[in-house]
Tab-separated table of C-alpha atoms in Angstrom:
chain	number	residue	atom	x	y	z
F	22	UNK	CA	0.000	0.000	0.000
F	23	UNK	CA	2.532	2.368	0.831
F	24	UNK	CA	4.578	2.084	-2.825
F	25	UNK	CA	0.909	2.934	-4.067
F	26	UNK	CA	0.472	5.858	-2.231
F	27	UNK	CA	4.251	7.147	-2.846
F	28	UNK	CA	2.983	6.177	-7.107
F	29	UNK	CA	0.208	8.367	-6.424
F	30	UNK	CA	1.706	11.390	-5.058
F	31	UNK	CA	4.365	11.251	-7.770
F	32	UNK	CA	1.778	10.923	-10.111
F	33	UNK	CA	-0.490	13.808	-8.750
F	34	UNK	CA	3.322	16.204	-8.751
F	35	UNK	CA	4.033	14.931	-12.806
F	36	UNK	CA	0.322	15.889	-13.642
F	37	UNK	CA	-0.202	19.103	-11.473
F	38	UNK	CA	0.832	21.803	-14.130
F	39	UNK	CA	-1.770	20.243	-16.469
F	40	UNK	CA	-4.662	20.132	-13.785
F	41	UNK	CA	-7.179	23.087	-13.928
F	42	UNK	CA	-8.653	24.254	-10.965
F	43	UNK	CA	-11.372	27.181	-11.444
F	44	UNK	CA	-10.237	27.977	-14.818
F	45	UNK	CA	-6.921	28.499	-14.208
F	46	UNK	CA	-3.763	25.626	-14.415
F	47	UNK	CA	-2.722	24.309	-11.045
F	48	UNK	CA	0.393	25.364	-9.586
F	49	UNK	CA	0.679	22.711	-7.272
F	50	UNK	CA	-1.157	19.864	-6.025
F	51	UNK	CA	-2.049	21.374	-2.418
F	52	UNK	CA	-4.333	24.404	-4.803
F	53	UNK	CA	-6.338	21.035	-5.649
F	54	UNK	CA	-6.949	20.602	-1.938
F	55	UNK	CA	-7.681	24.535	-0.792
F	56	UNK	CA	-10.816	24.690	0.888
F	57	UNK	CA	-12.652	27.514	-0.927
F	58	UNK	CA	-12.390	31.521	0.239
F	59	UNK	CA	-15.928	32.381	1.775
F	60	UNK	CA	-17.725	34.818	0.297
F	61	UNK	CA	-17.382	38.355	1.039
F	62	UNK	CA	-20.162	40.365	2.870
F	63	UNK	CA	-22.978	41.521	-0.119
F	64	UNK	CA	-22.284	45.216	0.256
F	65	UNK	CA	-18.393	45.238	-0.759
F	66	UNK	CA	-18.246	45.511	-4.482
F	67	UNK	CA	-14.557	45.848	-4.179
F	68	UNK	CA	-13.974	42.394	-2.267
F	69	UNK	CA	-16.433	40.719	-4.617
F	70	UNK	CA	-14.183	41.570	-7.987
F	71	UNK	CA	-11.341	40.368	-6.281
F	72	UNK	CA	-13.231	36.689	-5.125
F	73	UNK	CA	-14.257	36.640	-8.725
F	74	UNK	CA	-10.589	37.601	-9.904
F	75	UNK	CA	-9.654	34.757	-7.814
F	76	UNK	CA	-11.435	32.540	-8.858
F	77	UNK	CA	-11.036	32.629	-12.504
F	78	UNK	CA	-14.067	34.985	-13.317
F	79	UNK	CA	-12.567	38.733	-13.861
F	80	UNK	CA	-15.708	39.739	-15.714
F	81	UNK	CA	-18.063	39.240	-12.599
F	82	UNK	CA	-18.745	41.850	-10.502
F	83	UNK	CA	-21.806	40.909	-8.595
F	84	UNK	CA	-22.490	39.141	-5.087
F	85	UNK	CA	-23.678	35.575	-5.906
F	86	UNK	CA	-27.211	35.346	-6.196
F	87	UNK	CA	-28.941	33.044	-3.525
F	88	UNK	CA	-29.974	29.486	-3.285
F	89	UNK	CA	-33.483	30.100	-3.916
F	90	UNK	CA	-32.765	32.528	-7.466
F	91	UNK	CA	-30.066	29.795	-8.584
F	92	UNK	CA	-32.885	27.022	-8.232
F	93	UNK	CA	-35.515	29.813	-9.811
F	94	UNK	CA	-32.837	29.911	-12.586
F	95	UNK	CA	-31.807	26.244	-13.212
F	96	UNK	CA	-35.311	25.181	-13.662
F	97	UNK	CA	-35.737	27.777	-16.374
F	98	UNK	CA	-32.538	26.329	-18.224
F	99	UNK	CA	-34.385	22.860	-18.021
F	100	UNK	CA	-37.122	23.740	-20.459
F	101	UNK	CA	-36.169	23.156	-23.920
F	102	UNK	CA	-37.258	25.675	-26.345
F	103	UNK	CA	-39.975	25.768	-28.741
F	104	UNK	CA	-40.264	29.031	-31.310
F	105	UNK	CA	-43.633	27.593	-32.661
F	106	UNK	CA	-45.125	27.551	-28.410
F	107	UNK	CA	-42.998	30.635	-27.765
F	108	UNK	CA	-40.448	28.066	-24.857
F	109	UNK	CA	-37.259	29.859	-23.910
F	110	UNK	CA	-35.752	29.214	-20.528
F	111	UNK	CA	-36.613	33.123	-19.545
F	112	UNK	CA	-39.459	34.143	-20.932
F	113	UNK	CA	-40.684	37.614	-19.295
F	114	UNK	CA	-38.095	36.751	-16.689
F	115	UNK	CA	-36.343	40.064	-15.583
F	116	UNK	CA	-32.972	38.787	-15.367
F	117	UNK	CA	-30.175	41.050	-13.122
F	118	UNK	CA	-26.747	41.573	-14.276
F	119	UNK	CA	-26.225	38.994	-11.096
F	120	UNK	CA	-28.018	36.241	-12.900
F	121	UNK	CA	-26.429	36.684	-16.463
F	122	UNK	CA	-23.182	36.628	-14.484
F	123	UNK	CA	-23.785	33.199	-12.593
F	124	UNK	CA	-26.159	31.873	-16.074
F	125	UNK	CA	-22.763	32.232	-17.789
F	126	UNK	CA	-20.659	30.771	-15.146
F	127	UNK	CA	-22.293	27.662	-14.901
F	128	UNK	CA	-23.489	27.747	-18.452
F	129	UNK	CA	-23.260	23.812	-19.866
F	130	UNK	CA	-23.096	21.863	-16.621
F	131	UNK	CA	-19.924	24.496	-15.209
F	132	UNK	CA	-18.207	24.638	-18.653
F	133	UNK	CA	-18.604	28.202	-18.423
F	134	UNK	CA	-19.171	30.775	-21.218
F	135	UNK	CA	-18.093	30.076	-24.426
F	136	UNK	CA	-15.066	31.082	-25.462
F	137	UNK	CA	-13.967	32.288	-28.939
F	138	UNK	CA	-10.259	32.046	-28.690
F	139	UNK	CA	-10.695	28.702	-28.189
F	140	UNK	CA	-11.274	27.181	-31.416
F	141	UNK	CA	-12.736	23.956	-30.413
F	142	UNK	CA	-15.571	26.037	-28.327
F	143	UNK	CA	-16.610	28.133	-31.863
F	144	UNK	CA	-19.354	25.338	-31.974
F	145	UNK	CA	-20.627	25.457	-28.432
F	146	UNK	CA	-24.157	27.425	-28.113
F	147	UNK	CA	-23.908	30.368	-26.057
F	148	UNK	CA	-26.116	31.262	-23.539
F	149	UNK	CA	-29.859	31.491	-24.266
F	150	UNK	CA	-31.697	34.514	-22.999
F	151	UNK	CA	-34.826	34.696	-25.644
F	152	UNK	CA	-37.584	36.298	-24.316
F	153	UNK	CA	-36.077	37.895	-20.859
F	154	UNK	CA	-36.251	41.233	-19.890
F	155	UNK	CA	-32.428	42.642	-19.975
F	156	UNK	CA	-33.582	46.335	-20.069
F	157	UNK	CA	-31.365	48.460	-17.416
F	158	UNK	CA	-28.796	46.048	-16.803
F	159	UNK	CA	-25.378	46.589	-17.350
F	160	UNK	CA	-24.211	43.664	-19.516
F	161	UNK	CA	-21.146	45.477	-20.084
F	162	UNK	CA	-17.763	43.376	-20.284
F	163	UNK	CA	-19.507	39.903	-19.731
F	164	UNK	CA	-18.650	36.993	-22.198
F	165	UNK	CA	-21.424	37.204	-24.371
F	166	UNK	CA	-20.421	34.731	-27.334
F	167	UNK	CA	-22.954	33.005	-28.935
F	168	UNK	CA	-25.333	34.836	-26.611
F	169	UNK	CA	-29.211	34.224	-28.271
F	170	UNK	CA	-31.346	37.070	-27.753
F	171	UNK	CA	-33.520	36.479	-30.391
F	172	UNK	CA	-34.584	34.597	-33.760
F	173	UNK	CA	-31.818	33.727	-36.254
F	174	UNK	CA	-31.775	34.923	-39.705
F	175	UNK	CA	-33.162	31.491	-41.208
F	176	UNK	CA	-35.773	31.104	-38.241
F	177	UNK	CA	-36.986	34.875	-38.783
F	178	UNK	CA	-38.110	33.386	-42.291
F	179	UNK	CA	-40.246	31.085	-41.672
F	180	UNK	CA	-41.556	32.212	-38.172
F	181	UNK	CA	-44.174	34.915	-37.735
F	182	UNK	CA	-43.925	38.328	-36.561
F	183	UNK	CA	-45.607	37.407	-32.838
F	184	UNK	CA	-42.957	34.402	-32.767
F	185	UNK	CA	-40.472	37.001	-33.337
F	186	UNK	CA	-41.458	39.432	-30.770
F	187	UNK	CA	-41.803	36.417	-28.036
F	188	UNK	CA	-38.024	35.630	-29.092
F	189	UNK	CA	-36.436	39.121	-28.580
F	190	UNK	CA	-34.696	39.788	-25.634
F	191	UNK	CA	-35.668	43.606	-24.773
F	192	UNK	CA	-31.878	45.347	-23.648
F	193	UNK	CA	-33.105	49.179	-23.643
């Protein structure tokens, strides 16, 4: 047992600079074992960029949103949409700049939002906010790729005007 711990540990040290850990490439093994900064008090913006720096997510600035909005939110992302029955995950939802930020963050089971300088994401659907309410949020520097905020060029064809008003994602 013991030459199979002492393979694992040498194992864990050969593999830990290709290992990420919250986006970013372990240094170390013992970053794979940090327990998690709490989070700072709702109120200071400042200390929230830097847990979000920290963590891999420079382009949140928001307090996490609570237990109850995440579950409010997931469910939403369950429902498959349907342009015909006017389905999106957030229809007449108003959405805060705090829930775009943690949509994107966990967007595809965690993978995050897409990302563009990544080749092999180009194909990945971005996240889908047809038919939410986004006006008087600031959705400035947030990693909108892909983002779907309404009907498509080849859906707009064939769908009808009231489809295509149900799609559109107000943002002023």
């Amino acid at each position: 047992m013991g030459k199979s711990r002492g393979r694992s540990a040498l194992l864990s040290l050969l593999l830990a600079p290709f290992v990420k850990h919250n986006g970013r490439v372990a240094s170390s093994p013992a970053i794979l074992h940090q327990t998690p900064a709490p989070h700072p008090a709702n109120d200071d913006c400042n200390a929230w960029r830097a847990y979000w720096q920290e963590h891999g997510q420079p382009w949140r600035t928001e307090p996490e949103i609570d237990p109850q909005r995440q579950k409010e939110l997931d469910q939403g992302r369950g429902l498959v949409p349907d342009i015909k029955q006017g389905i999106y995950p957030f229809k007449g939802m108003k959405l805060s700049r705090a829930d775009v930020e943690w949509l994107l963050a966990t967007h595809e089971n965690g993978q995050g939002p897409v990302d563009w300088s990544d080749e092999s994401q180009r194909s990945r659907n971005g996240l889908d906010l047809r038919g939410t309410d986004l006006r008087h949020i600031d959705l400035q520097q947030l990693p909108l790729t892909r983002l779907r905020c309404g009907l498509t060029h080849d859906e707009q064809l064939w769908a009808t005007e009231a489809q295509c008003a149900l799609a559109r994602a107000p943002v002023k």
